[in-house]
Structures are given as C-alpha cells and as structure tokens.
Tab-separated table of C-alpha atoms in Angstrom:
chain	number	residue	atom	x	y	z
A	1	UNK	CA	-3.218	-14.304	-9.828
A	2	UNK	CA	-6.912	-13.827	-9.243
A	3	UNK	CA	-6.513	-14.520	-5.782
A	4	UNK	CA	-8.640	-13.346	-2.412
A	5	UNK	CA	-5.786	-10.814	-1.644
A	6	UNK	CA	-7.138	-8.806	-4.634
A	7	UNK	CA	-9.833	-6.858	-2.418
A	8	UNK	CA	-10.341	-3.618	-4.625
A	9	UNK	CA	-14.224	-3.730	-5.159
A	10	UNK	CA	-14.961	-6.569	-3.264
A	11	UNK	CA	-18.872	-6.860	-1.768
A	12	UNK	CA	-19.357	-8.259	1.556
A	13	UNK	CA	-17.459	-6.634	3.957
A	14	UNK	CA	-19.066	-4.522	6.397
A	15	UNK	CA	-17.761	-1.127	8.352
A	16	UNK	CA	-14.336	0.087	8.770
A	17	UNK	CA	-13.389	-0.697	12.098
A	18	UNK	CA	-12.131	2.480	12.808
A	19	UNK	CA	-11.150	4.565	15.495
A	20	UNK	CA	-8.574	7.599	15.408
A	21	UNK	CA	-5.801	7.143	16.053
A	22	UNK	CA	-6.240	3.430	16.098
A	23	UNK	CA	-3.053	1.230	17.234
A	24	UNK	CA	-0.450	-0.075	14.558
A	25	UNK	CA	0.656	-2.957	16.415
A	26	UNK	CA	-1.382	-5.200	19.361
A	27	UNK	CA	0.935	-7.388	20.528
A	28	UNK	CA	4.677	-7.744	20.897
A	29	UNK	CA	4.772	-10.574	18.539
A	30	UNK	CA	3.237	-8.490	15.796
A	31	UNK	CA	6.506	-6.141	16.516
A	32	UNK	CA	9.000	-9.002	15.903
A	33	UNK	CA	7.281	-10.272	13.183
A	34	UNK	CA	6.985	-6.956	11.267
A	35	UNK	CA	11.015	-6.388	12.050
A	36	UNK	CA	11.463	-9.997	10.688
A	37	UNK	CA	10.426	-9.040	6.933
A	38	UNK	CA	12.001	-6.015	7.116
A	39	UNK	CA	15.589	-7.137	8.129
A	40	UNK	CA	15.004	-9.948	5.498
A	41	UNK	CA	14.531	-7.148	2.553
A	42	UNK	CA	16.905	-4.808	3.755
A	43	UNK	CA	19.319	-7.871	4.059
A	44	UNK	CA	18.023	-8.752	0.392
A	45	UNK	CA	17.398	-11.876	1.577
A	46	UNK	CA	13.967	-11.646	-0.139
A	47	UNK	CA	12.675	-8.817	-2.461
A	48	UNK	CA	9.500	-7.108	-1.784
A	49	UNK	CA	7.814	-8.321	-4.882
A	50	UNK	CA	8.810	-12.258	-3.657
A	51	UNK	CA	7.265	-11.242	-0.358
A	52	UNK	CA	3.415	-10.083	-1.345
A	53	UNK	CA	3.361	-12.568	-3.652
A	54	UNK	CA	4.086	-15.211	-0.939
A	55	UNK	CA	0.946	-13.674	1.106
A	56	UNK	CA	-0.945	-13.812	-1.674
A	57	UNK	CA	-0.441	-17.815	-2.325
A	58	UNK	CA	-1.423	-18.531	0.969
A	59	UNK	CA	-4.609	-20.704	1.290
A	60	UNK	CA	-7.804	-18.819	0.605
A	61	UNK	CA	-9.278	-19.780	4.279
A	62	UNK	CA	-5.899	-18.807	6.010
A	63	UNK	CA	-5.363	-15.598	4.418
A	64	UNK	CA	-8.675	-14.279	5.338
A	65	UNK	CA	-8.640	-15.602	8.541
A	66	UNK	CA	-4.708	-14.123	9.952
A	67	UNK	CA	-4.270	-11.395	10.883
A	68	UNK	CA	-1.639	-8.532	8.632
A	69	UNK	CA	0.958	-9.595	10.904
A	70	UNK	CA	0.086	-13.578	10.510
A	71	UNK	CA	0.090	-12.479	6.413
A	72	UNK	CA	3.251	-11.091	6.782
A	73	UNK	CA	5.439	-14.025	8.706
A	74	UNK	CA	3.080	-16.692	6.624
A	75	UNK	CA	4.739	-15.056	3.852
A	76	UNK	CA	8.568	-14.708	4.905
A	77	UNK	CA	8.417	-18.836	6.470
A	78	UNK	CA	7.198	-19.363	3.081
A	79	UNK	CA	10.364	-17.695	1.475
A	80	UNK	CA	12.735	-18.747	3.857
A	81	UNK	CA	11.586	-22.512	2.887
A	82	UNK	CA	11.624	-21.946	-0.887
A	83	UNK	CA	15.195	-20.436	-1.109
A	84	UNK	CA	16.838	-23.110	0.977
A	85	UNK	CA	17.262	-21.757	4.444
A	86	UNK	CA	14.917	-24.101	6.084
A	87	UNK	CA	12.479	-26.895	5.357
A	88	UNK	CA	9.105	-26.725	6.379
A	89	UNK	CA	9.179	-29.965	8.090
A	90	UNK	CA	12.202	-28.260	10.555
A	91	UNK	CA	9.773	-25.210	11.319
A	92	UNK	CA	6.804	-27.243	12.513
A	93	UNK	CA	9.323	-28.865	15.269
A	94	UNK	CA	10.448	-25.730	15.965
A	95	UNK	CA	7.636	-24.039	16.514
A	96	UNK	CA	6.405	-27.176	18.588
A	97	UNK	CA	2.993	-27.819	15.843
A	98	UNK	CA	1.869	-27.495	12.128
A	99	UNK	CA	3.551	-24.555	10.385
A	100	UNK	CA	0.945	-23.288	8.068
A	101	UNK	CA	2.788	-22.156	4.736
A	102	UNK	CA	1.564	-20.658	1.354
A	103	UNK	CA	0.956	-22.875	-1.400
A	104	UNK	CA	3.581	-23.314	-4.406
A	105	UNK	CA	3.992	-20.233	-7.485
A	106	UNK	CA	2.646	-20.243	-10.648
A	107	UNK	CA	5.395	-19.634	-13.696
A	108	UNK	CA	6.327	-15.529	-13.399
A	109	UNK	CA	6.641	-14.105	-16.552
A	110	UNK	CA	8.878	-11.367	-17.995
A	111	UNK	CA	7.989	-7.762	-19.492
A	112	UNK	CA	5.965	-7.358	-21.823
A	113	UNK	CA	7.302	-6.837	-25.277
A	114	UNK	CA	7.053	-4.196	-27.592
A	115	UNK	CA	6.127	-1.797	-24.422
A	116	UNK	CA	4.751	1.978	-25.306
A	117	UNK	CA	5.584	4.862	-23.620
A	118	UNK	CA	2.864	6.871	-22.386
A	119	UNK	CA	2.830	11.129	-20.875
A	120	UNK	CA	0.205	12.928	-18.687
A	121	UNK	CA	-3.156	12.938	-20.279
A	122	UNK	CA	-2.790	9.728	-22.570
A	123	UNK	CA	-5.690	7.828	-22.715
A	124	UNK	CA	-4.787	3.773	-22.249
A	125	UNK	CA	-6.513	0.988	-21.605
A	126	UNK	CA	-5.457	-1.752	-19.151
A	127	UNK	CA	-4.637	-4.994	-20.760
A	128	UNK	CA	-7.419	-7.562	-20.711
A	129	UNK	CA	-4.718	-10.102	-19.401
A	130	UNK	CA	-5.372	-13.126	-16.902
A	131	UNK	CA	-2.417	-14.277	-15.780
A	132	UNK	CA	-1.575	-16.806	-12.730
A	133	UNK	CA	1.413	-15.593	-11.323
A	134	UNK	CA	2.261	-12.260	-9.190
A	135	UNK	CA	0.801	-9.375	-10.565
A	136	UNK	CA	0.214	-5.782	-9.594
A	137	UNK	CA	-3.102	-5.038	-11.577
A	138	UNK	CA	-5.999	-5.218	-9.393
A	139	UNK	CA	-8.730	-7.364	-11.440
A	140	UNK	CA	-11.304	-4.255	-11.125
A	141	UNK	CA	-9.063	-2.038	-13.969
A	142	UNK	CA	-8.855	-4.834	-16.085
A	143	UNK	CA	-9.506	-4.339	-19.013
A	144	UNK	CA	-10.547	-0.529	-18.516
A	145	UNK	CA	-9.601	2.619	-19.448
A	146	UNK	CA	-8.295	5.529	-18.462
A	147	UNK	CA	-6.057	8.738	-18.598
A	148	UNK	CA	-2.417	8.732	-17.234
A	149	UNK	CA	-1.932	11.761	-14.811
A	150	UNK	CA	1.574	11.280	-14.092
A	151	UNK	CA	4.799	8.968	-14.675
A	152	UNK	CA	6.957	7.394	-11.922
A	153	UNK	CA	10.485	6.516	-11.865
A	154	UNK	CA	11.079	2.921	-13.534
A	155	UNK	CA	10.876	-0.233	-10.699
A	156	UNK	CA	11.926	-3.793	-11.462
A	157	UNK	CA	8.948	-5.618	-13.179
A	158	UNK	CA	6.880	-7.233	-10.662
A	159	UNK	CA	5.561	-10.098	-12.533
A	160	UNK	CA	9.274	-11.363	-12.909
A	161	UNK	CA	11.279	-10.233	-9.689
A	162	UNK	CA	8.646	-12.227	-7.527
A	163	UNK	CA	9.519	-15.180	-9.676
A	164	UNK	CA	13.523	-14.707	-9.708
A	165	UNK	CA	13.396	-14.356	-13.319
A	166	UNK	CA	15.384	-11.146	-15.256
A	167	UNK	CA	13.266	-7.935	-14.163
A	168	UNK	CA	13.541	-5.173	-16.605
A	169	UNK	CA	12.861	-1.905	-14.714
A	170	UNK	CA	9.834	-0.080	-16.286
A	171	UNK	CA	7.923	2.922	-15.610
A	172	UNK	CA	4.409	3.024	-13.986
A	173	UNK	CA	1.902	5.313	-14.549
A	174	UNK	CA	-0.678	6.668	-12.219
A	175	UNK	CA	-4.341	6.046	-14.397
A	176	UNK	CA	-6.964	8.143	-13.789
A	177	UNK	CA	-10.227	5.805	-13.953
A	178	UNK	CA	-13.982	7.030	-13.421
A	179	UNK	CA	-15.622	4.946	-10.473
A	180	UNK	CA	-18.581	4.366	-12.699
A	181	UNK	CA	-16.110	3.190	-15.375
A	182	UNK	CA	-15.659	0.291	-13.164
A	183	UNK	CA	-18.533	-0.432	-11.524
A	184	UNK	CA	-21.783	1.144	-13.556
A	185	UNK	CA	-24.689	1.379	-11.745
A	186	UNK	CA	-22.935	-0.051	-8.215
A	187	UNK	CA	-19.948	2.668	-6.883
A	188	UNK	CA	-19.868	5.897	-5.557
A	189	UNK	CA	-19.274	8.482	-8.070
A	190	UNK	CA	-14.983	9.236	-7.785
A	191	UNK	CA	-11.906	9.507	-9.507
A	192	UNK	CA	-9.842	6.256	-8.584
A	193	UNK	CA	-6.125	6.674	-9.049
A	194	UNK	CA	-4.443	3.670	-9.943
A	195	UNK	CA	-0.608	2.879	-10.424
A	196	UNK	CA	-0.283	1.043	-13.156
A	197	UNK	CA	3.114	-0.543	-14.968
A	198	UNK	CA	3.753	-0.112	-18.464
A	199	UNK	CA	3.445	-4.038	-19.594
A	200	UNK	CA	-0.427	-3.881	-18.254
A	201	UNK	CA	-1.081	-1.090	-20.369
A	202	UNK	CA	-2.008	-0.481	-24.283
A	203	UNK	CA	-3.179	2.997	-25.847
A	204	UNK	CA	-6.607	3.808	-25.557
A	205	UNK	CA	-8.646	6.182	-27.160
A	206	UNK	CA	-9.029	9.848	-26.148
A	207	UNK	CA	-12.163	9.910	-24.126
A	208	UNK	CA	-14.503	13.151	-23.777
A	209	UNK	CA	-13.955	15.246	-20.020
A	210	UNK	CA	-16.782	14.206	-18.231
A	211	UNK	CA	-17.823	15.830	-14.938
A	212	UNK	CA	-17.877	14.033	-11.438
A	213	UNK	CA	-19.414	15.722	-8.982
A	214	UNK	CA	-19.992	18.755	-10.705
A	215	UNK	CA	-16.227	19.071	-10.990
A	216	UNK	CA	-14.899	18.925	-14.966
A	217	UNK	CA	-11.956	16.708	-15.039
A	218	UNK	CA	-10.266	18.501	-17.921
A	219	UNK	CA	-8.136	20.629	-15.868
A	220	UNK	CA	-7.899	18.082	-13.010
A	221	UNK	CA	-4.854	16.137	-13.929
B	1	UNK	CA	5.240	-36.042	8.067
B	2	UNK	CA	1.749	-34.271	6.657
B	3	UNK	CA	0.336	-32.257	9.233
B	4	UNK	CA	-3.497	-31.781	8.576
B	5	UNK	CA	-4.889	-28.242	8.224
B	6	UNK	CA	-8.239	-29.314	9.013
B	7	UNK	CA	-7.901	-31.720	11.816
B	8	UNK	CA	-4.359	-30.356	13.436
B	9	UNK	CA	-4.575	-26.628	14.877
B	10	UNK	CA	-1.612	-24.453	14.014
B	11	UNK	CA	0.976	-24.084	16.143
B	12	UNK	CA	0.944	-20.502	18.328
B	13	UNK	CA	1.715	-17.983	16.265
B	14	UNK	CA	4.422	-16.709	19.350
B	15	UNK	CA	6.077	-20.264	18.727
B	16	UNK	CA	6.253	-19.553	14.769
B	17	UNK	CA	7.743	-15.658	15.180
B	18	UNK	CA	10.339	-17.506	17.392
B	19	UNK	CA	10.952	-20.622	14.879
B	20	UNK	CA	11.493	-17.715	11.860
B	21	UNK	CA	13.937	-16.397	14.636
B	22	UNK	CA	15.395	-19.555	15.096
B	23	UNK	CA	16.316	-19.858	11.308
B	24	UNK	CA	17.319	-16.373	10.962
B	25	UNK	CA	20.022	-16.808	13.478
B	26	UNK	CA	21.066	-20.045	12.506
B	27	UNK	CA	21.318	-18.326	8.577
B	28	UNK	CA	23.982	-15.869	10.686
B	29	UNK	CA	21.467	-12.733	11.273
B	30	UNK	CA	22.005	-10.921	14.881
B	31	UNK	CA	18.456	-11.600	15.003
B	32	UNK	CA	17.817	-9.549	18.583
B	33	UNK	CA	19.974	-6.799	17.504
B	34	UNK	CA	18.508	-6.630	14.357
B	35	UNK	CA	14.792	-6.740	15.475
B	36	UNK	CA	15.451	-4.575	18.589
B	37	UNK	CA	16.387	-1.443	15.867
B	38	UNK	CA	13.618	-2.061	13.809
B	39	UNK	CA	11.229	-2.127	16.596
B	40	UNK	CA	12.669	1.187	17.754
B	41	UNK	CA	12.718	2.568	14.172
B	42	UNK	CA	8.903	1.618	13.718
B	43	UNK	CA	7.761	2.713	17.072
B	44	UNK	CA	9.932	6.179	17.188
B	45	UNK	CA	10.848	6.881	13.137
B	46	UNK	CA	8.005	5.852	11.393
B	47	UNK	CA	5.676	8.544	12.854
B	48	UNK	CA	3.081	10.550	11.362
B	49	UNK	CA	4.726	13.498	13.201
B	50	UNK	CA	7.247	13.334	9.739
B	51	UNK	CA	4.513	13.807	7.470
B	52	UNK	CA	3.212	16.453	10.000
B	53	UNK	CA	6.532	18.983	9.944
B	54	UNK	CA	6.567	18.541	6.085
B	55	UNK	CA	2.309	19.844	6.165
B	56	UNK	CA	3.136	22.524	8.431
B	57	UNK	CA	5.759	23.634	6.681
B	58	UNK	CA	3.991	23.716	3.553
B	59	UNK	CA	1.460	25.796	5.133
B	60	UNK	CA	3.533	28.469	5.811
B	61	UNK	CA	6.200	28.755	3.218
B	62	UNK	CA	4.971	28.769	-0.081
B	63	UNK	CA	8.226	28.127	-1.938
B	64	UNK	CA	8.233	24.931	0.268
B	65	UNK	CA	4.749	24.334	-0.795
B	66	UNK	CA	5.329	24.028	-4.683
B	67	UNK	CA	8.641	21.724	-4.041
B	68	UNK	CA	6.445	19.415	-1.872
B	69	UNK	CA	3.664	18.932	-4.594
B	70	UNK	CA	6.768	19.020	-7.092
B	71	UNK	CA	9.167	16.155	-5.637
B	72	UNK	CA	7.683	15.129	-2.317
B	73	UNK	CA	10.752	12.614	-1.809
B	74	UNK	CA	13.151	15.652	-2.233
B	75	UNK	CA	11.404	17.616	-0.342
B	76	UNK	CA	11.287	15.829	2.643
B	77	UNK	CA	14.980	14.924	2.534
B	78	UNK	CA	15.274	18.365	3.303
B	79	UNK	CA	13.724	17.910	6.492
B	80	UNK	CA	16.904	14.660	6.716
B	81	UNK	CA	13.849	12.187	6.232
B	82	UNK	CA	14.209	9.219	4.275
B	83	UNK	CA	12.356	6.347	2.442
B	84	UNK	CA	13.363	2.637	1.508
B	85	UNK	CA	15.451	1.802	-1.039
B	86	UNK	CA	11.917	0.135	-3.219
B	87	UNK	CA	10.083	3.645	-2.277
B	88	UNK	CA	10.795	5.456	-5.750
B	89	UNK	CA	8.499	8.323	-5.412
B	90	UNK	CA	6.150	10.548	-3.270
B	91	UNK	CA	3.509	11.641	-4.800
B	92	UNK	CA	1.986	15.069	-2.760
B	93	UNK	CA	-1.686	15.190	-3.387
B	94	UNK	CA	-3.058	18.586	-2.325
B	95	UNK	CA	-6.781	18.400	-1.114
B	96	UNK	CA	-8.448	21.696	-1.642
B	97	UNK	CA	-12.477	23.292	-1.532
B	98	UNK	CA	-13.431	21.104	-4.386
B	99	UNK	CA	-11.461	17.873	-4.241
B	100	UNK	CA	-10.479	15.487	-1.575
B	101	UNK	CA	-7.762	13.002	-1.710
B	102	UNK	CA	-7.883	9.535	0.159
B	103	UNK	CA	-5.030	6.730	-0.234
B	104	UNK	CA	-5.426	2.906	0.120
B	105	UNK	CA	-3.768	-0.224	-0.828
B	106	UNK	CA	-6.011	-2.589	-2.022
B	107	UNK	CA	-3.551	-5.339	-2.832
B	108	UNK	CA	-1.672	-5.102	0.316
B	109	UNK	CA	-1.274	-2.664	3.158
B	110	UNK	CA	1.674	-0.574	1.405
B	111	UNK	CA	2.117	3.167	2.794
B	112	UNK	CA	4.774	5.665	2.762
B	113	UNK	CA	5.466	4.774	6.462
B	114	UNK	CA	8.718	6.517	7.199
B	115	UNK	CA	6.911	9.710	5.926
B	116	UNK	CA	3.079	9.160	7.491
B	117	UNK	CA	3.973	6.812	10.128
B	118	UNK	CA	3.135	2.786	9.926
B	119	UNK	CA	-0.710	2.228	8.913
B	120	UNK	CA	-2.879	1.906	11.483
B	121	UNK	CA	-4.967	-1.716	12.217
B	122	UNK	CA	-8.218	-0.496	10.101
B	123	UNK	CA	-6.144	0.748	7.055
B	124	UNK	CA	-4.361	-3.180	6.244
B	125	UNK	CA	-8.208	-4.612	7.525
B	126	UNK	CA	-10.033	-6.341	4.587
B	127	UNK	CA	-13.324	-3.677	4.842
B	128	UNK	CA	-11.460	-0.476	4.068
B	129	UNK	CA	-8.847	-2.446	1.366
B	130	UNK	CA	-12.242	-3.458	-0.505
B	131	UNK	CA	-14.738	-0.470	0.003
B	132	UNK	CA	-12.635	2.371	-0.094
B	133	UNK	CA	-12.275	2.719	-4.048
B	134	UNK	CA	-15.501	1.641	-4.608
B	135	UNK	CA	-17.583	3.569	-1.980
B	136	UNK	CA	-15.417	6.028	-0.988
B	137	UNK	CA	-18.199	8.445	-0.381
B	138	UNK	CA	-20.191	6.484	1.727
B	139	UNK	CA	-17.410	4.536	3.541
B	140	UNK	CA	-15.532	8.257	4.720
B	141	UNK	CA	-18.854	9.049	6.238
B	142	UNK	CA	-19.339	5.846	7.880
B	143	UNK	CA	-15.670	6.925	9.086
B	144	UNK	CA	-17.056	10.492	10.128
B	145	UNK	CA	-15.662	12.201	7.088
B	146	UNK	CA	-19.168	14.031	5.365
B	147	UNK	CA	-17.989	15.723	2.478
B	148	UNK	CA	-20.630	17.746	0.664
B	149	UNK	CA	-21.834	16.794	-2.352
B	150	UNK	CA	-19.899	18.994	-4.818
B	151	UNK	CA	-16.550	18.012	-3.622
B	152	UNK	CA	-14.466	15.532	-5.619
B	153	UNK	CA	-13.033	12.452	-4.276
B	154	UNK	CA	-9.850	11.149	-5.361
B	155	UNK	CA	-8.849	7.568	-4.429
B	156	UNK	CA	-5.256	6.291	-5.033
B	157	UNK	CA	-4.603	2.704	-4.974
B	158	UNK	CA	-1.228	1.954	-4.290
B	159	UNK	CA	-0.314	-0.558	-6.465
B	160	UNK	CA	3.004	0.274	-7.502
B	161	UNK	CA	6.426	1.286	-5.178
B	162	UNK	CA	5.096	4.910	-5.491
B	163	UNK	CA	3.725	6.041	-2.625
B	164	UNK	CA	0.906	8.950	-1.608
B	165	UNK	CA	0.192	11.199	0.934
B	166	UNK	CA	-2.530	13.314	1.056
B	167	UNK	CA	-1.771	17.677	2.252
B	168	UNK	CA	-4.288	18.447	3.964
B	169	UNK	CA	-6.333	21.992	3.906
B	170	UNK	CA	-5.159	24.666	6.374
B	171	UNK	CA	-8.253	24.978	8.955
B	172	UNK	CA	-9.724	28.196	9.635
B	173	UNK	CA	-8.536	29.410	13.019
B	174	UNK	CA	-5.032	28.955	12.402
B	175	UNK	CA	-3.980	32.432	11.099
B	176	UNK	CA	-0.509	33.446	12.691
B	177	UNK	CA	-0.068	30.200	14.506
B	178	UNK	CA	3.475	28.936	14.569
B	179	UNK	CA	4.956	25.772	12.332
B	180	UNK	CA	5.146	23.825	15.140
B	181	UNK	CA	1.621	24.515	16.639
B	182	UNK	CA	0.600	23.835	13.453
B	183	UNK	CA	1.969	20.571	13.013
B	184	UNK	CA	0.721	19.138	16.305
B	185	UNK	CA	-2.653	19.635	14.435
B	186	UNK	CA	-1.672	17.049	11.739
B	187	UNK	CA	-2.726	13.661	12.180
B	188	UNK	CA	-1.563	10.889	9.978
B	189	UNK	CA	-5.442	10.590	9.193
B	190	UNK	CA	-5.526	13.510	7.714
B	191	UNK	CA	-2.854	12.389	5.640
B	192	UNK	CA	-4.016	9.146	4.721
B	193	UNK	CA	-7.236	11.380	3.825
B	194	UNK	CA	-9.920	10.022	6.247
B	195	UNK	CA	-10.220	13.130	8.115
B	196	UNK	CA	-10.271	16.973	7.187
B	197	UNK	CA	-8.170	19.237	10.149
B	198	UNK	CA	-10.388	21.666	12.262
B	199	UNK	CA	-9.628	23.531	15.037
C-alpha cells in the first residue's frame, strides 16, 4: 500500500536526532511492549509480515504521531483483535479509554506468476505495480532499474503471508540502483542497495557502468 | 460503543501495554515470565558488543575475514551467536578507502539486532528512515560523518528478512593491539555505518 510508513525519499523531515550512542528504549513500557511482539512471533501467534503490515494500516495521523514502540503494540492489539483473541471493544475497558487500532486490510495477493530467476550482475527493472495490500517495495524503486548484486535465501512471499493466504517462498535479490536513477536532479549522488523479491521484479536491459563519485561501478558488485 | 478519535483522547499507553498483557495471559501466555526473558535478552543479548567480537576478529585473522564477507550468519555462529528464525541471511559489507557502507530500513526499523545490538531511537525516527537513501551524503555529515568527496556511499535498505552490517576499516593506531582491545573500539555505529573508528 502507498501508505505514510513508506518513508524512503520522503521531503520534509528535518535532522537526525542523533546522538552516539543514543538509548534504544526510554521507558519501561517501551520494554514490555517490544517483548510483547516478540513472544507473539516466536509463539507464531502472528508472523512478522502480519505484524508491519498492521503498523502500516494504522491511521495516517496516528502513525506519525506514536512513537516505534506505540507502532509496534498499535500493531500487535490490532492482530490480536483480527484473529479472535480479543475484541476491540474488551481492550478499551481494559485499558480504562479508547484503544486506538489500525484500520481494516486490503485483499493480499499471491506470487507472482511466471517468476524469472535472476544472478549477480542482471540488469532488472522493478515492476511498475500499485497494489493496496502489504508490500515490501518501497514506492521510490518503482518502476526503476537496476543491477542485482547478490541473491538471498528464499522467504515466504510477503504480499500473501501478511494476508494468511498460501506464501510461496521466493528469493530476493539485493538491486543495485543509482541515487540519481531515482531522484534526478534532487539526491545525493550514491549507490542505494535495495532488497528486492522476485515477483516485483522483470528483466531489464544491460545498462552501461557509469561512475559515482569517481568510483566505476563495473567491478563494484 | 464508538469511541471518537477526535474528541476522546486515547487511553495511556501504560494502560494499553497492560490490556495486551491482559489478553495475552488470558490466551494462556506466562506473560511476566515471558516478557521478563525478553527484556533480559534485549538489554544483555542484543548488544553491539556481538557485532564488535565478530569486527575484531576479522581484523586480525584473515581466514576469518573472507568467511565473514562470505556467510556472515555462519560466521558468527562460530562465535555461538544466533539470529531469528525470519533472519535468513547476513550480508557483511566491507567499507574500505573508496567506499562506505551505511544500512537503514526505510519501511520499518528492521536490523540484525542479535548481531549489532537493538537500533538505537534515531535509527526507527522518521528523519533518518526518509533522508538516509536519498541524502546520504549530506545527512552522515549532519551526523558528523564527512566523507571526502571521492569516496563511494553505499546505502542498503532493508526491505527484505536479509539483514546488513557494515565492517568497519581498521583505524590507524591499532597495530599489535589485542582482539579484545580492539573490539572495545567497535561501536554499533560504526556498524550501522554512521561513524568511521579512530583512535
């Protein structure tokens, strides 16, 4: 889904709020809630895929308002609701108020057929797809291309396990795009690495080295 | 009964960790035993001190070196250190004179945490998730990283269940130093790629 979750590229946002070695948790509650999700996948109670796609269905204003740790038990309450174990109406008494929740799934959808495989230094372009259910393509390589660099092991389609429907593992590939590829005239000249699964991917066509940085890219991969 | 977003405040969010308790338990999870070992696990496992032996080693033992950048998940099993079942694959992505790595998650916040440690506040913040792949030059300076000109940058979004750290360069200064001096250098900045070591 082209939801607000889907940051890569973004304009607005202002500096990192960084400081070394910055905190991972602030508050005690942020400790429970991040040992909530986990015991919940490692239980299998929810799948990882069913869980970021229940962040990313939460209301536009929410999301960017919470928090990671907010996200994260947004998300799970969500879950919990959807697969029976609770009703939202019995959280808000619980929790003694209104129990915000993410909003209702699109349709998921399985893999893609008719799938090609792909080695290190393939040129492929990125389907120019627009679907409304989970997906793990950021919108800024859509419909781009690029040069695989290297094949990972096979993982349960995404766009189906969030949705309970029959995952076929597949492989992904991290894609090699150009910065300016993406974003001509407006980026910072880099190599962005992308990984990419093989149902969001057709072959491309061979594309020329070209230099970033003064750096060739032909014996980069 | 409809409870109004924009007229009826949300309850604490300390009331809604306990109601997601509540229904855990009730769903037959030993919800305080259970959260009580992950809370240890993520504040004494998942350290960047992992990623730091595995660097240090690297340093100093070649052989190790090439089996790292190989099979990174193998490689630190042979230091007894794990990753979740959905982690698939480390990828090991050597920074050198000419190229610098730097990882992200644009979509989420996803890390190889048992290896790196859990990511800190800024890396799951909205401003580095956005900027980071598309000014990565400019927003690792605002960050205090100046790279010079003719170096590389190589962002990695983690998008699938394969996961990234970055090896960072050796610093000068360190010749002869032992594996364990050298791995107190390591910072889980470093291998998120935000920061280059010095000493």
């Amino acid at each position: 889904m082209d939801g607000v979750h889907d940051l890569g590229g973004t304009q607005g946002f202002g500096g990192v709020r960084y400081a070394p070695g910055a905190q991972v948790f602030h508050a005690a509650w942020e400790m429970r809630a991040n040992a909530l999700y986990a015991l919940c996948a490692r239980r299998g109670i929810i799948n990882m895929d069913e869980y970021r796609h229940a962040i990313e269905r939460m209301e536009p204003r929410h999301y960017l308002g919470a928090g990671y740790y907010e996200r994260s038990l947004t998300g799970l309450a969500t879950l919990l609701v959807e697969k029976g174990l609770a009703t939202a109406q019995e959280l808000n008494v619980l929790a003694g108020g209104r129990f915000p929740l993410a909003l209702p799934a699109a349709a998921g959808r399985v893999n893609a057929p008719g799938r090609h495989r792909y080695q290190a230094g393939d040129a492929v372009n990125v389907r120019n797809e627009h679907f409304s259910g989970h997906v793990r393509m950021p919108a800024y390589i859509r419909g781009k291309s690029g040069v695989v660099v290297a094949v990972s092991p096979a993982y349960p389609f995404p766009d189906a396990h969030a949705h309970g429907l029959d995952a076929e593992h597949e492989p992904t590939y991290d894609v090699r795009f150009r910065s300016i590829d993406l974003w001509p005239d407006a980026c910072d000249a880099a190599m962005v690495h992308v990984g990419v699964f093989e149902s969001y991917l057709e072959p491309g066509r061979a594309q020329p080295p070209v230099a970033s940085a003064g750096v060739a890219l032909a014996d980069s991969a | 009964m409809y409870l109004n977003p924009a007229t009826v405040p949300a309850a604490s969010i300390e009331s809604r960790v306990s109601a997601v308790e509540h229904i855990l338990e009730r769903a037959g999870v030993a919800v305080k035993e259970e959260v009580a070992q992950l809370t240890q696990l993520a504040q004494e496992q998942w350290i960047a001190q992992n990623g730091a032996r595995l660097v240090a080693r690297s340093w100093v033992d070649p052989g190790f070196r090439e089996r790292l950048l190989q099979n990174g998940m193998a490689a630190a099993a042979e230091f007894g250190l794990g990753m979740p079942a959905h982690h698939r694959c480390l990828v090991v992505l050597e920074n050198s004179a000419t190229i610098h790595n730097v990882i992200c998650c644009t979509l989420c916040s996803c890390t190889a945490f048992t290896i790196i440690g859990l990511p800190p506040d800024w890396y799951k913040d909205f401003e580095y998730r956005s900027r980071i792949v598309r000014q990565a030059r400019t927003v690792l300076a605002e960050m205090g990283l100046q790279l010079d000109p003719a170096v590389e940058i190589r962002v990695w979004d983690t998008t699938a269940d394969t996961r990234y750290m970055v090896l960072p360069q050796r610093p000068r200064g360190t010749e002869g130093w032992s594996e364990d001096r050298l791995a107190a250098i390591v910072t889980r900045e470093s291998m998120i790629g935000v920061q280059r070591l010095e000493v």
